[in-house]
Tab-separated table of C-alpha atoms and ligand atoms in Angstrom:
chain	number	residue	atom	x	y	z
A	1	MET	CA	-63.284	-102.549	-25.675
A	2	LYS	CA	-60.474	-103.938	-27.807
A	3	THR	CA	-57.344	-105.434	-26.165
A	4	ILE	CA	-53.888	-105.534	-28.300
A	5	LEU	CA	-50.603	-107.372	-27.057
A	6	ILE	CA	-47.631	-105.546	-28.750
A	7	THR	CA	-44.686	-107.227	-28.085
A	8	GLY	CA	-41.117	-105.846	-27.925
A	9	GLY	CA	-42.762	-102.295	-26.671
A	10	ALA	CA	-39.855	-101.372	-24.732
A	11	GLY	CA	-37.714	-101.364	-27.502
A	12	PHE	CA	-36.770	-98.803	-30.504
A	13	ILE	CA	-39.553	-99.161	-32.986
A	14	GLY	CA	-41.688	-101.444	-30.345
A	15	SER	CA	-41.847	-98.123	-28.151
A	16	HIS	CA	-43.103	-95.750	-30.731
A	17	VAL	CA	-45.735	-98.275	-31.819
A	18	VAL	CA	-47.173	-98.566	-28.441
A	19	ARG	CA	-46.701	-94.689	-27.828
A	20	LEU	CA	-48.833	-93.870	-31.176
A	21	PHE	CA	-51.465	-96.649	-30.207
A	22	VAL	CA	-52.224	-95.617	-26.389
A	23	ASN	CA	-52.543	-91.906	-27.126
A	24	LYS	CA	-54.288	-92.244	-30.256
A	25	TYR	CA	-56.947	-95.123	-29.443
A	26	PRO	CA	-58.238	-94.223	-25.646
A	27	GLU	CA	-60.765	-96.781	-26.150
A	28	TYR	CA	-58.089	-99.625	-26.802
A	29	ASN	CA	-56.438	-101.566	-23.572
A	30	ILE	CA	-52.635	-101.643	-25.294
A	31	VAL	CA	-50.746	-105.294	-23.135
A	32	ASN	CA	-46.938	-104.390	-23.943
A	33	LEU	CA	-44.858	-107.446	-23.001
A	34	ASP	CA	-41.605	-107.582	-23.366
A	35	LYS	CA	-38.645	-109.483	-21.903
A	36	LEU	CA	-36.439	-106.684	-21.545
A	37	THR	CA	-33.329	-107.770	-23.064
A	38	TYR	CA	-30.507	-105.480	-23.485
A	39	ALA	CA	-32.084	-103.785	-26.179
A	40	GLY	CA	-35.594	-102.742	-23.416
A	41	ASN	CA	-35.672	-99.983	-21.814
A	42	LEU	CA	-38.988	-99.104	-20.019
A	43	ALA	CA	-37.946	-95.384	-19.923
A	44	ASN	CA	-38.672	-95.216	-23.486
A	45	LEU	CA	-42.112	-95.465	-22.276
A	46	LYS	CA	-41.994	-93.023	-19.132
A	47	ASP	CA	-44.389	-90.343	-20.636
A	48	LEU	CA	-46.911	-93.617	-20.678
A	49	GLU	CA	-46.568	-94.719	-16.836
A	50	GLY	CA	-50.377	-94.050	-15.156
A	51	LYS	CA	-52.130	-94.056	-18.437
A	52	PRO	CA	-55.432	-96.540	-17.830
A	53	ASN	CA	-55.226	-97.989	-20.998
A	54	TYR	CA	-51.549	-99.343	-20.727
A	55	GLU	CA	-50.332	-102.054	-18.762
A	56	PHE	CA	-46.974	-103.712	-19.221
A	57	VAL	CA	-46.117	-107.460	-18.674
A	58	LYS	CA	-42.396	-108.651	-18.307
A	59	ALA	CA	-42.237	-111.948	-20.044
A	60	ASP	CA	-39.877	-114.367	-22.556
A	61	ILE	CA	-41.685	-115.495	-26.024
A	62	VAL	CA	-39.672	-118.062	-25.680
A	63	ASP	CA	-41.483	-119.437	-22.405
A	64	SER	CA	-44.140	-121.313	-24.457
A	65	ASP	CA	-46.303	-122.438	-21.415
A	66	ALA	CA	-46.627	-118.449	-20.253
A	67	MET	CA	-47.816	-117.088	-23.679
A	68	LEU	CA	-50.466	-120.129	-23.468
A	69	LYS	CA	-51.090	-119.297	-20.310
A	70	LEU	CA	-51.144	-115.714	-21.136
A	71	PHE	CA	-53.636	-116.369	-24.013
A	72	GLY	CA	-55.829	-118.251	-21.662
A	73	GLU	CA	-56.355	-115.616	-19.249
A	74	ARG	CA	-56.404	-112.452	-21.693
A	75	GLN	CA	-58.957	-112.494	-24.666
A	76	PHE	CA	-56.576	-110.193	-27.447
A	77	ASP	CA	-58.297	-108.761	-30.142
A	78	GLY	CA	-55.358	-108.565	-31.772
A	79	VAL	CA	-51.287	-109.209	-31.573
A	80	ILE	CA	-48.871	-106.931	-33.262
A	81	HIS	CA	-45.482	-109.104	-32.984
A	82	LEU	CA	-42.248	-106.253	-32.591
A	83	ALA	CA	-40.092	-108.291	-30.207
A	84	ALA	CA	-36.871	-109.847	-31.168
A	85	GLU	CA	-32.960	-109.877	-31.260
A	86	SER	CA	-32.618	-106.960	-34.056
A	87	HIS	CA	-29.063	-106.450	-34.319
A	88	VAL	CA	-27.002	-108.026	-37.572
A	89	ASP	CA	-23.523	-107.579	-35.572
A	90	ARG	CA	-24.989	-109.827	-32.725
A	91	SER	CA	-26.112	-112.271	-35.027
A	92	ILE	CA	-22.870	-113.512	-35.965
A	93	SER	CA	-21.421	-113.547	-33.095
A	94	ASN	CA	-24.354	-115.750	-31.352
A	95	PRO	CA	-27.100	-117.219	-34.384
A	96	THR	CA	-28.606	-119.319	-31.605
A	97	GLU	CA	-30.172	-116.720	-29.123
A	98	PHE	CA	-31.713	-115.522	-32.640
A	99	VAL	CA	-33.608	-118.805	-33.575
A	100	PHE	CA	-34.920	-118.942	-30.080
A	101	THR	CA	-36.186	-115.595	-30.001
A	102	ASN	CA	-36.945	-114.867	-33.672
A	103	VAL	CA	-37.915	-118.326	-34.671
A	104	ILE	CA	-39.714	-120.345	-31.764
A	105	GLY	CA	-40.625	-117.416	-29.966
A	106	THR	CA	-42.785	-116.567	-32.861
A	107	VAL	CA	-44.274	-120.051	-33.208
A	108	ASN	CA	-44.930	-119.760	-29.441
A	109	LEU	CA	-47.208	-116.638	-30.357
A	110	LEU	CA	-48.717	-118.173	-33.507
A	111	ASN	CA	-49.625	-121.419	-31.318
A	112	ALA	CA	-50.693	-119.413	-28.086
A	113	ALA	CA	-53.343	-116.979	-30.340
A	114	ARG	CA	-54.203	-120.163	-32.679
A	115	ALA	CA	-55.254	-121.846	-29.104
A	116	SER	CA	-57.390	-119.071	-27.893
A	117	TRP	CA	-58.895	-117.875	-31.214
A	118	LYS	CA	-59.921	-121.337	-32.196
A	119	ASP	CA	-63.474	-120.495	-31.541
A	120	GLN	CA	-63.950	-116.966	-32.952
A	121	PRO	CA	-60.894	-116.342	-35.500
A	122	GLU	CA	-63.205	-113.352	-37.140
A	123	GLY	CA	-62.138	-109.947	-36.336
A	124	ARG	CA	-58.167	-110.470	-34.867
A	125	LEU	CA	-55.311	-110.086	-36.169
A	126	PHE	CA	-52.131	-111.018	-35.625
A	127	TYR	CA	-49.607	-108.846	-37.449
A	128	HIS	CA	-45.834	-109.938	-37.739
A	129	ILE	CA	-43.681	-106.790	-38.251
A	130	SER	CA	-40.971	-108.168	-40.445
A	131	THR	CA	-37.671	-106.655	-42.180
A	132	ASP	CA	-36.655	-106.059	-45.706
A	133	GLU	CA	-33.639	-108.098	-45.162
A	134	VAL	CA	-35.627	-111.073	-45.861
A	135	TYR	CA	-35.227	-110.575	-49.678
A	136	GLY	CA	-31.046	-110.292	-49.528
A	137	SER	CA	-29.265	-107.807	-51.230
A	138	LEU	CA	-29.668	-106.182	-54.689
A	139	SER	CA	-27.008	-104.707	-56.901
A	140	ASN	CA	-26.971	-101.128	-58.252
A	141	ASP	CA	-29.227	-101.505	-60.843
A	142	GLY	CA	-31.737	-99.749	-59.276
A	143	THR	CA	-34.114	-102.626	-58.973
A	144	MET	CA	-36.048	-102.971	-55.744
A	145	PHE	CA	-37.788	-105.570	-53.291
A	146	THR	CA	-41.301	-105.885	-54.113
A	147	GLU	CA	-43.849	-108.303	-52.220
A	148	GLU	CA	-43.202	-110.755	-54.859
A	149	THR	CA	-39.157	-110.861	-54.401
A	150	GLY	CA	-38.078	-113.926	-53.690
A	151	TYR	CA	-36.553	-114.883	-50.283
A	152	ASP	CA	-32.795	-114.912	-50.155
A	153	PRO	CA	-31.693	-114.235	-46.450
A	154	HIS	CA	-27.851	-113.698	-45.850
A	155	SER	CA	-26.897	-113.015	-42.485
A	156	PRO	CA	-28.310	-115.154	-39.180
A	157	TYR	CA	-30.814	-112.303	-38.490
A	158	SER	CA	-32.521	-112.848	-41.644
A	159	ALA	CA	-32.351	-116.114	-41.918
A	160	SER	CA	-34.292	-116.177	-38.356
A	161	LYS	CA	-36.596	-113.139	-39.477
A	162	ALA	CA	-37.420	-114.994	-42.775
A	163	SER	CA	-38.009	-118.314	-40.945
A	164	SER	CA	-40.409	-116.465	-38.839
A	165	ASP	CA	-42.401	-115.077	-41.734
A	166	HIS	CA	-42.738	-118.304	-43.462
A	167	PHE	CA	-44.045	-119.619	-40.267
A	168	VAL	CA	-46.705	-117.143	-40.076
A	169	ARG	CA	-47.743	-117.813	-43.516
A	170	ALA	CA	-47.987	-121.271	-42.932
A	171	TYR	CA	-50.324	-120.467	-39.873
A	172	HIS	CA	-52.392	-118.224	-41.995
A	173	ASP	CA	-52.342	-120.724	-45.108
A	174	THR	CA	-52.722	-124.225	-43.000
A	175	PHE	CA	-54.797	-123.588	-39.930
A	176	GLY	CA	-56.853	-120.011	-41.164
A	177	LEU	CA	-55.089	-118.227	-38.574
A	178	PRO	CA	-56.029	-114.182	-39.828
A	179	ALA	CA	-52.590	-112.930	-39.710
A	180	LEU	CA	-50.517	-110.664	-41.929
A	181	ILE	CA	-46.817	-109.260	-42.622
A	182	SER	CA	-44.898	-106.049	-42.986
A	183	ASN	CA	-41.327	-105.722	-44.430
A	184	CYS	CA	-39.362	-102.723	-43.916
A	185	SER	CA	-36.689	-100.890	-44.306
A	186	ASN	CA	-34.037	-99.195	-41.419
A	187	ASN	CA	-35.530	-97.182	-39.320
A	188	TYR	CA	-33.813	-94.230	-37.776
A	189	GLY	CA	-34.901	-92.008	-34.734
A	190	SER	CA	-35.417	-91.349	-31.266
A	191	PHE	CA	-34.678	-94.153	-28.632
A	192	GLN	CA	-32.618	-96.189	-30.838
A	193	PHE	CA	-30.295	-98.796	-29.075
A	194	PRO	CA	-26.626	-97.325	-29.425
A	195	GLU	CA	-25.419	-100.204	-31.569
A	196	LYS	CA	-26.882	-99.137	-34.907
A	197	LEU	CA	-25.171	-97.222	-37.356
A	198	ILE	CA	-26.800	-93.600	-36.505
A	199	PRO	CA	-26.959	-93.585	-32.902
A	200	LEU	CA	-23.764	-95.098	-32.157
A	201	PHE	CA	-22.144	-92.768	-34.729
A	202	ILE	CA	-23.783	-89.856	-32.938
A	203	ASN	CA	-22.370	-90.742	-29.434
A	204	ASN	CA	-19.066	-91.465	-31.050
A	205	ILE	CA	-18.795	-87.834	-32.557
A	206	CYS	CA	-20.078	-86.410	-29.488
A	207	ASN	CA	-17.165	-88.201	-27.590
A	208	ASN	CA	-14.680	-87.946	-30.271
A	209	LYS	CA	-14.227	-91.566	-30.584
A	210	PRO	CA	-13.570	-93.506	-33.941
A	211	LEU	CA	-16.447	-94.038	-36.378
A	212	PRO	CA	-15.703	-97.517	-37.681
A	213	VAL	CA	-17.242	-97.834	-41.603
A	214	TYR	CA	-17.631	-101.606	-42.289
A	215	GLY	CA	-15.524	-102.134	-45.742
A	216	LYS	CA	-15.553	-99.006	-47.665
A	217	GLY	CA	-18.598	-97.679	-46.970
A	218	GLU	CA	-20.337	-98.441	-49.791
A	219	ASN	CA	-23.093	-100.144	-48.787
A	220	ILE	CA	-26.700	-98.751	-49.449
A	221	ARG	CA	-29.291	-98.198	-47.729
A	222	ASP	CA	-33.368	-97.363	-47.252
A	223	TRP	CA	-33.892	-94.964	-44.572
A	224	LEU	CA	-37.226	-94.559	-42.778
A	225	TRP	CA	-38.265	-92.290	-40.009
A	226	VAL	CA	-39.199	-94.635	-37.284
A	227	GLU	CA	-42.546	-92.692	-36.510
A	228	ASP	CA	-43.799	-92.873	-40.292
A	229	HIS	CA	-43.118	-96.817	-39.553
A	230	ALA	CA	-45.340	-96.712	-36.758
A	231	ARG	CA	-47.896	-95.042	-38.891
A	232	ALA	CA	-47.543	-97.376	-41.492
A	233	ILE	CA	-48.014	-100.478	-38.722
A	234	ASP	CA	-51.112	-98.602	-37.681
A	235	VAL	CA	-52.598	-98.474	-40.836
A	236	ILE	CA	-51.778	-102.214	-41.701
A	237	PHE	CA	-53.523	-103.320	-38.504
A	238	HIS	CA	-56.556	-101.476	-38.749
A	239	ARG	CA	-57.127	-101.731	-42.942
A	240	GLY	CA	-54.728	-104.316	-43.899
A	241	LYS	CA	-56.023	-107.977	-45.171
A	242	PRO	CA	-54.772	-110.942	-44.112
A	243	GLY	CA	-52.867	-113.327	-45.727
A	244	GLU	CA	-51.139	-110.047	-47.242
A	245	THR	CA	-47.901	-108.826	-46.983
A	246	TYR	CA	-47.420	-105.073	-47.448
A	247	ASN	CA	-43.652	-103.619	-47.909
A	248	ILE	CA	-42.703	-100.168	-46.058
A	249	GLY	CA	-40.315	-97.807	-47.378
A	250	GLY	CA	-38.887	-94.231	-47.518
A	251	HIS	CA	-37.654	-94.088	-50.880
A	252	ASN	CA	-34.470	-92.850	-49.756
A	253	GLU	CA	-31.294	-94.358	-50.482
A	254	TRP	CA	-27.811	-93.648	-48.537
A	255	THR	CA	-24.325	-94.947	-49.398
A	256	ASN	CA	-23.314	-95.702	-45.787
A	257	ILE	CA	-20.386	-93.130	-46.718
A	258	ASP	CA	-22.262	-90.444	-47.954
A	259	LEU	CA	-24.992	-90.794	-44.758
A	260	ILE	CA	-22.009	-90.538	-42.237
A	261	LYS	CA	-20.401	-87.677	-44.075
A	262	LEU	CA	-23.584	-85.506	-44.062
A	263	MET	CA	-24.332	-86.540	-39.999
A	264	CYS	CA	-20.764	-85.275	-39.503
A	265	SER	CA	-21.169	-82.161	-41.126
A	266	ILE	CA	-24.444	-81.723	-39.345
A	267	MET	CA	-22.982	-82.483	-35.584
A	268	ASP	CA	-19.923	-79.974	-36.383
A	269	ARG	CA	-22.765	-77.363	-36.927
A	270	LYS	CA	-24.887	-78.530	-33.825
A	271	LEU	CA	-21.336	-78.691	-31.714
A	272	GLY	CA	-19.867	-75.543	-32.987
A	273	ARG	CA	-17.056	-77.340	-34.248
A	274	GLU	CA	-14.708	-76.237	-37.345
A	275	ALA	CA	-16.185	-78.086	-40.244
A	276	GLY	CA	-14.549	-81.535	-41.043
A	277	THR	CA	-13.558	-82.178	-37.728
A	278	SER	CA	-16.336	-85.047	-36.957
A	279	GLU	CA	-15.006	-86.062	-40.491
A	280	LYS	CA	-11.863	-86.933	-39.430
A	281	LEU	CA	-13.362	-89.528	-36.986
A	282	ILE	CA	-14.202	-91.887	-40.014
A	283	THR	CA	-11.953	-94.924	-40.001
A	284	TYR	CA	-12.247	-97.611	-42.363
A	285	VAL	CA	-12.844	-101.238	-40.644
A	286	LYS	CA	-12.867	-104.713	-41.686
A	287	ASP	CA	-16.194	-105.477	-43.538
A	288	ARG	CA	-19.351	-107.081	-42.095
A	289	ALA	CA	-18.939	-110.961	-43.028
A	290	GLY	CA	-21.718	-111.552	-45.367
A	291	HIS	CA	-22.902	-107.600	-45.785
A	292	ASP	CA	-25.978	-106.955	-48.044
A	293	LEU	CA	-24.464	-104.248	-50.359
A	294	ARG	CA	-28.202	-102.506	-51.062
A	295	TYR	CA	-31.552	-102.944	-49.496
A	296	ALA	CA	-34.323	-100.647	-51.966
A	297	ILE	CA	-37.863	-101.018	-50.992
A	298	ASP	CA	-40.941	-100.413	-53.182
A	299	SER	CA	-43.659	-99.444	-51.103
A	300	SER	CA	-46.411	-98.537	-52.996
A	301	LYS	CA	-48.822	-101.405	-52.954
A	302	LEU	CA	-49.096	-99.797	-49.145
A	303	GLN	CA	-49.397	-96.130	-50.447
A	304	LYS	CA	-51.731	-97.072	-53.067
A	305	GLU	CA	-53.960	-99.612	-51.125
A	306	LEU	CA	-53.752	-97.849	-47.301
A	307	ASP	CA	-52.953	-94.564	-48.659
A	308	TRP	CA	-50.040	-94.402	-46.269
A	309	VAL	CA	-46.859	-92.208	-47.306
A	310	PRO	CA	-43.754	-91.123	-45.632
A	311	SER	CA	-44.116	-87.612	-43.729
A	312	LEU	CA	-40.637	-86.686	-43.273
A	313	GLN	CA	-37.835	-86.199	-45.927
A	314	PHE	CA	-34.515	-87.742	-44.081
A	315	GLU	CA	-32.174	-84.450	-44.201
A	316	GLU	CA	-35.301	-83.191	-41.917
A	317	GLY	CA	-35.348	-86.547	-40.156
A	318	LEU	CA	-31.984	-87.086	-39.403
A	319	GLU	CA	-31.574	-83.114	-37.920
A	320	LYS	CA	-34.551	-83.862	-35.527
A	321	THR	CA	-33.072	-87.238	-34.650
A	322	ILE	CA	-29.624	-85.733	-34.138
A	323	ASP	CA	-31.542	-82.648	-31.857
A	324	TRP	CA	-32.934	-85.634	-29.899
A	325	TYR	CA	-29.946	-87.310	-28.953
A	326	LEU	CA	-28.045	-84.019	-27.765
A	327	GLN	CA	-31.212	-82.961	-25.757
A	328	ASN	CA	-31.528	-86.617	-24.491
A	329	GLU	CA	-28.072	-87.312	-23.377
A	330	GLU	CA	-29.057	-88.388	-19.737
A	331	TRP	CA	-31.024	-91.316	-21.427
A	332	LEU	CA	-27.827	-92.073	-23.766
A	333	GLN	CA	-25.702	-91.990	-20.599
A	334	HIS	CA	-27.782	-94.544	-19.114
A	335	VAL	CA	-28.092	-96.468	-22.012
A	336	THR	CA	-24.125	-96.607	-22.325
A	337	SER	CA	-23.261	-97.138	-18.602
A	338	GLY	CA	-25.930	-100.278	-18.308
A	339	ASP	CA	-27.974	-97.922	-15.470
A	340	TYR	CA	-30.604	-98.437	-17.649
A	341	GLN	CA	-31.540	-101.910	-16.902
A	342	LYS	CA	-32.099	-100.827	-13.478
A	343	TYR	CA	-35.109	-99.002	-14.464
A	344	TYR	CA	-37.340	-101.880	-14.071
A	345	GLU	CA	-36.437	-102.518	-10.585
A	346	ASN	CA	-36.894	-99.245	-9.159
A	347	GLN	CA	-40.200	-98.394	-10.888
A	348	TYR	CA	-41.648	-101.511	-11.384
A	349	GLN	CA	-40.829	-104.133	-9.071
A	350	LYS	CA	-41.096	-102.087	-6.053
A	351	ARG	CA	-45.013	-101.772	-7.008
B	1	LIG	P1	-35.070	-103.865	-30.625
B	1	LIG	O1	-33.748	-104.788	-30.451
B	1	LIG	O2	-34.802	-101.961	-30.036
B	1	LIG	O3	-35.762	-104.448	-29.632
B	1	LIG	C1	-36.266	-105.648	-29.548
B	1	LIG	C2	-37.347	-105.668	-28.247
B	1	LIG	O4	-37.742	-107.211	-28.077
B	1	LIG	C3	-36.880	-105.346	-27.145
B	1	LIG	O5	-37.131	-104.823	-26.084
B	1	LIG	C4	-36.151	-106.723	-26.627
B	1	LIG	O6	-36.521	-106.563	-24.822
B	1	LIG	C5	-37.544	-107.172	-26.969
B	1	LIG	N1	-37.519	-108.941	-27.452
B	1	LIG	C6	-36.098	-109.606	-27.354
B	1	LIG	N2	-36.221	-110.787	-26.830
B	1	LIG	C7	-37.301	-110.957	-26.495
B	1	LIG	C8	-37.900	-111.983	-26.090
B	1	LIG	N3	-37.338	-113.657	-25.877
B	1	LIG	N4	-39.222	-112.180	-25.174
B	1	LIG	C9	-40.093	-110.929	-24.927
B	1	LIG	N5	-39.483	-109.557	-25.575
B	1	LIG	C10	-37.944	-110.192	-26.312
B	1	LIG	O7	-35.859	-104.276	-32.001
B	1	LIG	P2	-36.112	-103.070	-32.729
B	1	LIG	O8	-35.408	-102.059	-33.826
B	1	LIG	O9	-37.515	-101.862	-32.389
B	1	LIG	O10	-36.907	-103.491	-33.828
B	1	LIG	C11	-38.261	-103.860	-33.301
B	1	LIG	C12	-38.693	-105.427	-34.621
B	1	LIG	O11	-38.957	-104.694	-36.194
B	1	LIG	C13	-38.251	-106.417	-35.053
B	1	LIG	O12	-38.425	-107.467	-35.219
B	1	LIG	C14	-37.302	-106.199	-36.071
B	1	LIG	O13	-37.016	-107.323	-36.334
B	1	LIG	C15	-38.076	-105.471	-36.703
B	1	LIG	N6	-37.601	-104.152	-37.835
B	1	LIG	C16	-36.612	-103.403	-37.222
B	1	LIG	C17	-36.303	-102.625	-38.539
B	1	LIG	C18	-35.218	-101.472	-37.624
B	1	LIG	O14	-34.459	-100.707	-38.392
B	1	LIG	N7	-35.017	-101.499	-36.625
B	1	LIG	C19	-36.538	-102.659	-39.615
B	1	LIG	C20	-37.227	-103.875	-40.321
B	1	LIG	C21	-37.940	-104.621	-38.905
B	2	LIG	O1	-33.238	-102.985	-43.310
B	2	LIG	C1	-33.817	-103.141	-41.954
B	2	LIG	C2	-32.674	-103.636	-40.989
B	2	LIG	O2	-32.011	-103.055	-40.492
B	2	LIG	C3	-33.623	-104.343	-39.447
B	2	LIG	O3	-34.108	-105.302	-40.049
B	2	LIG	C4	-32.484	-104.381	-38.771
B	2	LIG	O4	-33.480	-104.998	-37.286
B	2	LIG	C5	-31.742	-103.730	-38.174
B	2	LIG	O5	-30.618	-103.371	-37.120
B	2	LIG	C6	-31.021	-102.734	-39.486
B	2	LIG	O6	-30.056	-103.733	-39.830
B	2	LIG	P1	-28.798	-102.742	-40.743
B	2	LIG	O7	-27.414	-104.036	-40.510
B	2	LIG	O8	-29.019	-102.886	-42.044
B	2	LIG	O9	-28.377	-102.031	-39.491
B	2	LIG	P2	-26.930	-101.356	-39.229
B	2	LIG	O10	-27.004	-99.862	-38.059
B	2	LIG	O11	-26.475	-102.351	-37.938
B	2	LIG	O12	-25.918	-100.551	-40.133
B	2	LIG	C7	-26.868	-100.056	-40.866
B	2	LIG	C8	-25.177	-99.505	-42.532
B	2	LIG	O13	-24.297	-99.743	-41.713
B	2	LIG	C9	-25.027	-101.573	-42.662
B	2	LIG	O14	-24.399	-101.259	-43.839
B	2	LIG	C10	-23.334	-101.702	-41.570
B	2	LIG	C11	-22.908	-100.171	-41.366
B	2	LIG	N1	-22.469	-99.978	-40.329
B	2	LIG	C12	-22.948	-100.141	-39.113
B	2	LIG	C13	-22.262	-100.375	-37.872
B	2	LIG	C14	-23.388	-100.677	-36.706
B	2	LIG	C15	-20.722	-99.766	-40.351
B	2	LIG	O15	-20.298	-99.249	-41.231
B	2	LIG	N2	-20.531	-99.466	-38.556
B	2	LIG	C16	-21.263	-99.682	-37.658
B	2	LIG	O16	-20.373	-99.471	-37.280
């Protein structure tokens, strides 16, 4: 029976990865380690409570002693590391938090894995989930990020993720730690915290609040359905080669303004509003500092070597996502009111 540690499993992508692994691999013990910051919400994993192969551990990866102790007590066969501060705007207002969690936290996990696996590294894997933002920004010339593109991060968030990627590679090259990395484009789907573009705008449209478009809305992002990302993580965890990097993306580029207009028209239809009503909420605001113009991922290595392809067309995925938020009003309401932070106290601490 394998024991796999997944960090950040109470967050957006992590909750989808935990759910996939717990349900698909009943023969694995899945340990979800999360600090439950503002972005962590155990209600995202309500459906897994009581499953015999699922366990939650509340811990902070910045606490090096706690990480060494945990890895000393438990023999993890693999680590899938997603825990991070993930929001670019927050990294602009508070960069230091990103250094603690994303850089020091990752190094703490690497140290703990190295110490625990020193006698038998074979068959183990440290898998770091990273972002396309480490590659910097593209111009509008059709080029894409490949695994060979040099690192050129611009925001404190992407600088912290680039730094953690470098540490993961350094531990592989210097200490022989079996480790690999994937760099993924923008995810969308259920359980995403409503500070990120798509869920924030769905929530604002529902409540007739302004839609703050940064700059002219001409920035381009490459969107991937979160469950396709989780499937890619599964494939890479099981068949990826230590020392390698894999890009993950949907070949699905949208300017922010085109995406926002599409969301507005879908929402008008779903809410029974006259066409054009939600677009009136669009409000152009001051641009994000250091705003990267364009991201686009070339994921052909993953497609060719590991046979992964995205399963969902964007328009279909966006409809599904909007339906999910409309049908899960209570989840959204708990998250926006802050009530979700009591979930851990109520469900877990009492036990
Ligand atoms: P998220 O913000 O939704 O979740 C992050 C999780 O990490 C939360 O549950 C939070 O409680 C936990 N966490 C934060 N600090 C911690 C700490 N010190 N110790 C333990 N747990 C801590 O993030 P997400 O969007 O799900 O992203 C997950 C990972 O995927 C991140 O590493 C991010 O860089 C990467 N990524 C995200 C995207 C995207 O579009 N969201 C794309 C590519 C890569
Ligand atoms: O590319 C992968 C990255 O995608 C991940 O590594 C990050 O964790 C994730 O947050 C995401 O980063 P972005 O900055 O691209 O996502 P965000 O949803 O914050 O913004 C998407 C685009 O929309 C970006 O160009 C900024 C713009 N935007 C965003 C918000 C929140 C607005 O115009 N208005 C807004 O209010």
